[in-house]
Amino acid sequence: RDELWYLELIGKGRFAKGAVWVARKVPDGYVTGHANQARITTFPQGDPLTCLFSADVISFAREIGLYDGTDAEFSFSDVYDPVTFSGARFCEARVWSFFTAVMGAEWSNQYLDYAQGYNLANRMPLWVKPASQISVQDVMQFMRSHYENTALDMTGQSFSDVGAGAFSVPVRASPLTWSASNFKGSQFFHE
């Protein structure tokens, strides 16, 4: 079949063997992205043609004390991998960059505060429908993105960025976060 499914799974860790998971069928003509942060929130639990999930995805969360709400309100991401500043800024921002490339600036501006880690409630959709078909070459270019020509541009060419150095390098030193002795309790990130 010509279908694309988006799957997220998280191991049960010290509690049990196995994993919990949810898979969503991406609608025809849409694209999706993933960058190391769970993105599936609530999901249709009665439609196996578009959504599949492990039988214990909700009951396991209850069993280990992560969730006590209704089945209908269960959000995979919010329970098993809640978005933090780091998750939004270092992971979801990469999805935002891809979606921005296929959707344009007007779409991008709606979710910039989320990609920057400022408004974690302003979640992006799981998939978007580009105005036109994207090619393999387009995908290759998207995978090379360092946020060029966006509000998160790290090259120092769109706006001054000391982190880019003298040669406008978009790659930052590791680790992604650091602290300074004269700013006790504060943590900074390279950008």
Coordinates of C-alpha atoms in Angstrom, one line a residue:
R1 CA 0.0 0.0 0.0
D2 CA 1.0 3.6 -0.6
E3 CA 0.7 4.8 3.0
L4 CA 2.8 6.7 5.4
W5 CA 2.5 6.1 9.2
Y6 CA 4.0 8.3 11.9
L7 CA 5.0 6.1 14.9
E8 CA 6.2 7.2 18.3
L9 CA 7.3 4.7 20.9
I10 CA 8.7 5.0 24.4
G11 CA 10.3 2.2 26.4
K12 CA 8.8 1.2 29.7
G13 CA 12.2 1.7 31.4
R14 CA 12.6 0.3 34.9
F15 CA 8.9 -0.4 35.3
A16 CA 8.6 -3.3 32.8
K17 CA 9.9 -4.8 29.6
G18 CA 8.5 -3.5 26.3
A19 CA 7.3 -0.1 25.0
V20 CA 4.1 2.0 24.7
W21 CA 3.4 3.5 21.3
V22 CA 1.0 5.3 19.0
A23 CA 1.0 5.4 15.2
R24 CA -1.0 7.9 13.1
K25 CA -1.6 7.6 9.4
V26 CA -0.5 10.7 7.6
P27 CA -3.2 11.9 5.2
D28 CA -2.5 11.9 1.5
G29 CA -0.8 15.0 0.3
Y30 CA 0.5 16.0 3.8
V31 CA 4.0 15.9 5.2
T32 CA 5.2 15.4 8.8
G33 CA 8.4 15.7 10.7
H34 CA 10.0 14.4 13.8
A35 CA 13.1 15.5 15.7
N36 CA 13.6 13.6 19.0
Q37 CA 10.6 15.0 20.8
A38 CA 7.3 13.2 21.0
R39 CA 4.7 15.1 19.0
I40 CA 1.5 13.0 19.1
T41 CA -0.9 14.5 21.6
T42 CA -4.5 13.2 21.8
F43 CA -5.4 10.7 19.2
P44 CA -8.5 9.0 17.8
Q45 CA -8.9 5.8 19.7
G46 CA -11.8 4.2 17.7
D47 CA -10.4 4.5 14.2
P48 CA -7.9 1.7 13.4
L49 CA -7.7 2.8 9.8
T50 CA -5.9 6.0 10.8
C51 CA -4.6 5.3 14.3
L52 CA -3.1 2.3 16.0
F53 CA -1.6 2.1 19.5
S54 CA -0.4 -0.4 22.1
A55 CA -3.2 -1.9 24.2
D56 CA -1.6 -0.5 27.4
V57 CA -0.6 2.9 26.2
I58 CA -3.0 4.6 28.6
S59 CA -3.3 2.0 31.4
F60 CA 0.5 1.8 31.8
A61 CA 0.6 5.5 32.3
R62 CA -2.0 5.2 35.0
E63 CA -0.2 2.2 36.5
I64 CA 3.0 4.1 37.0
G65 CA 1.3 7.3 38.2
L66 CA 1.8 9.5 35.2
Y67 CA -1.8 9.9 34.3
D68 CA -5.2 9.9 36.0
G69 CA -7.5 11.6 33.5
T70 CA -10.0 10.2 31.0
D71 CA -9.0 8.0 28.0
A72 CA -10.3 10.7 25.6
E73 CA -8.1 13.4 27.1
F74 CA -4.9 11.3 27.1
S75 CA -2.0 13.0 25.3
F76 CA 0.9 10.7 24.5
S77 CA 3.4 13.5 24.3
D78 CA 2.2 15.3 27.4
V79 CA 2.3 12.2 29.5
Y80 CA 5.4 10.3 28.3
D81 CA 7.6 13.1 26.9
P82 CA 6.3 16.6 28.0
V83 CA 7.7 19.4 25.9
T84 CA 10.2 21.6 27.8
F85 CA 12.1 24.6 26.6
S86 CA 14.9 22.3 25.4
G87 CA 12.5 20.0 23.6
A88 CA 10.9 22.9 21.8
R89 CA 14.1 24.8 21.1
F90 CA 16.4 21.9 20.2
C91 CA 14.0 19.4 18.7
E92 CA 10.6 20.9 17.7
A93 CA 12.4 24.0 16.1
R94 CA 13.8 21.6 13.5
V95 CA 10.3 20.5 12.6
W96 CA 9.2 24.1 12.6
S97 CA 12.0 24.9 10.1
F98 CA 10.9 22.1 7.8
F99 CA 7.2 23.1 8.0
T100 CA 8.2 26.7 7.4
A101 CA 10.1 25.8 4.3
V102 CA 7.0 24.0 2.8
M103 CA 4.3 26.3 4.2
G104 CA 5.8 29.8 4.1
A105 CA 6.3 32.8 6.5
E106 CA 2.6 33.3 7.4
W107 CA 2.4 29.7 8.7
S108 CA 5.8 30.1 10.3
N109 CA 4.9 33.2 12.3
Q110 CA 1.9 31.3 14.0
Y111 CA 4.4 28.9 15.7
L112 CA 7.6 30.9 16.1
D113 CA 7.0 31.5 19.9
Y114 CA 6.7 27.7 20.3
A115 CA 9.8 26.9 18.3
Q116 CA 11.7 29.4 20.4
G117 CA 10.5 27.7 23.5
Y118 CA 8.5 30.6 24.8
N119 CA 4.9 29.3 24.4
L120 CA 4.9 25.5 24.9
A121 CA 1.0 25.5 24.7
N122 CA 1.1 26.7 21.0
R123 CA 1.8 23.2 19.7
M124 CA 2.3 22.7 15.9
P125 CA 0.1 20.3 14.0
L126 CA 1.4 16.8 13.5
W127 CA 1.3 17.3 9.8
V128 CA 0.8 20.1 7.2
K129 CA -0.3 20.2 3.6
P130 CA 2.2 21.9 1.3
A131 CA 0.9 24.1 -1.5
S132 CA 2.8 22.0 -4.0
Q133 CA 4.5 18.6 -4.2
I134 CA 8.0 18.4 -2.8
S135 CA 10.8 16.6 -4.5
V136 CA 13.6 14.4 -3.2
Q137 CA 16.0 17.3 -3.8
D138 CA 13.8 19.5 -1.7
V139 CA 13.9 17.0 1.2
M140 CA 17.7 16.9 0.9
Q141 CA 17.8 20.6 1.2
F142 CA 15.4 20.7 4.2
M143 CA 17.7 18.1 6.0
R144 CA 20.6 20.5 5.6
S145 CA 18.8 23.5 7.2
H146 CA 20.4 25.5 9.9
Y147 CA 17.4 27.8 10.0
E148 CA 18.8 30.0 7.3
N149 CA 16.5 33.0 6.5
T150 CA 14.3 32.4 9.5
A151 CA 14.0 34.1 12.9
L152 CA 16.3 31.3 14.2
D153 CA 19.0 31.8 11.6
M154 CA 22.3 30.7 13.2
T155 CA 24.7 31.8 10.4
G156 CA 24.9 35.4 11.5
Q157 CA 23.9 36.6 8.1
S158 CA 20.3 37.5 8.7
F159 CA 21.1 39.2 12.0
S160 CA 24.2 39.6 14.1
D161 CA 25.1 36.4 16.0
V162 CA 28.4 36.2 17.8
G163 CA 28.0 32.4 18.0
A164 CA 28.5 32.2 14.2
G165 CA 32.0 33.5 14.5
A166 CA 34.0 35.3 11.9
F167 CA 33.1 32.8 9.1
S168 CA 29.3 32.6 9.7
V169 CA 29.4 29.0 10.8
P170 CA 25.9 27.7 11.7
V171 CA 27.1 24.8 13.8
R172 CA 27.5 25.4 17.5
A173 CA 29.9 23.9 20.0
S174 CA 28.8 21.0 22.2
P175 CA 27.3 20.7 24.7
L176 CA 24.1 22.6 23.6
T177 CA 23.7 24.1 27.1
W178 CA 26.3 25.5 29.5
S179 CA 26.6 27.5 32.7
A180 CA 29.0 30.2 33.9
S181 CA 30.4 30.4 37.4
N182 CA 29.4 34.1 37.8
F183 CA 25.7 33.2 36.9
K184 CA 25.1 30.5 39.5
G185 CA 21.8 28.6 38.8
S186 CA 21.5 29.9 35.3
Q187 CA 21.9 27.8 32.2
F188 CA 22.5 29.1 28.7
F189 CA 22.4 27.6 25.2
H190 CA 24.5 28.2 22.1
E191 CA 22.6 30.6 19.9

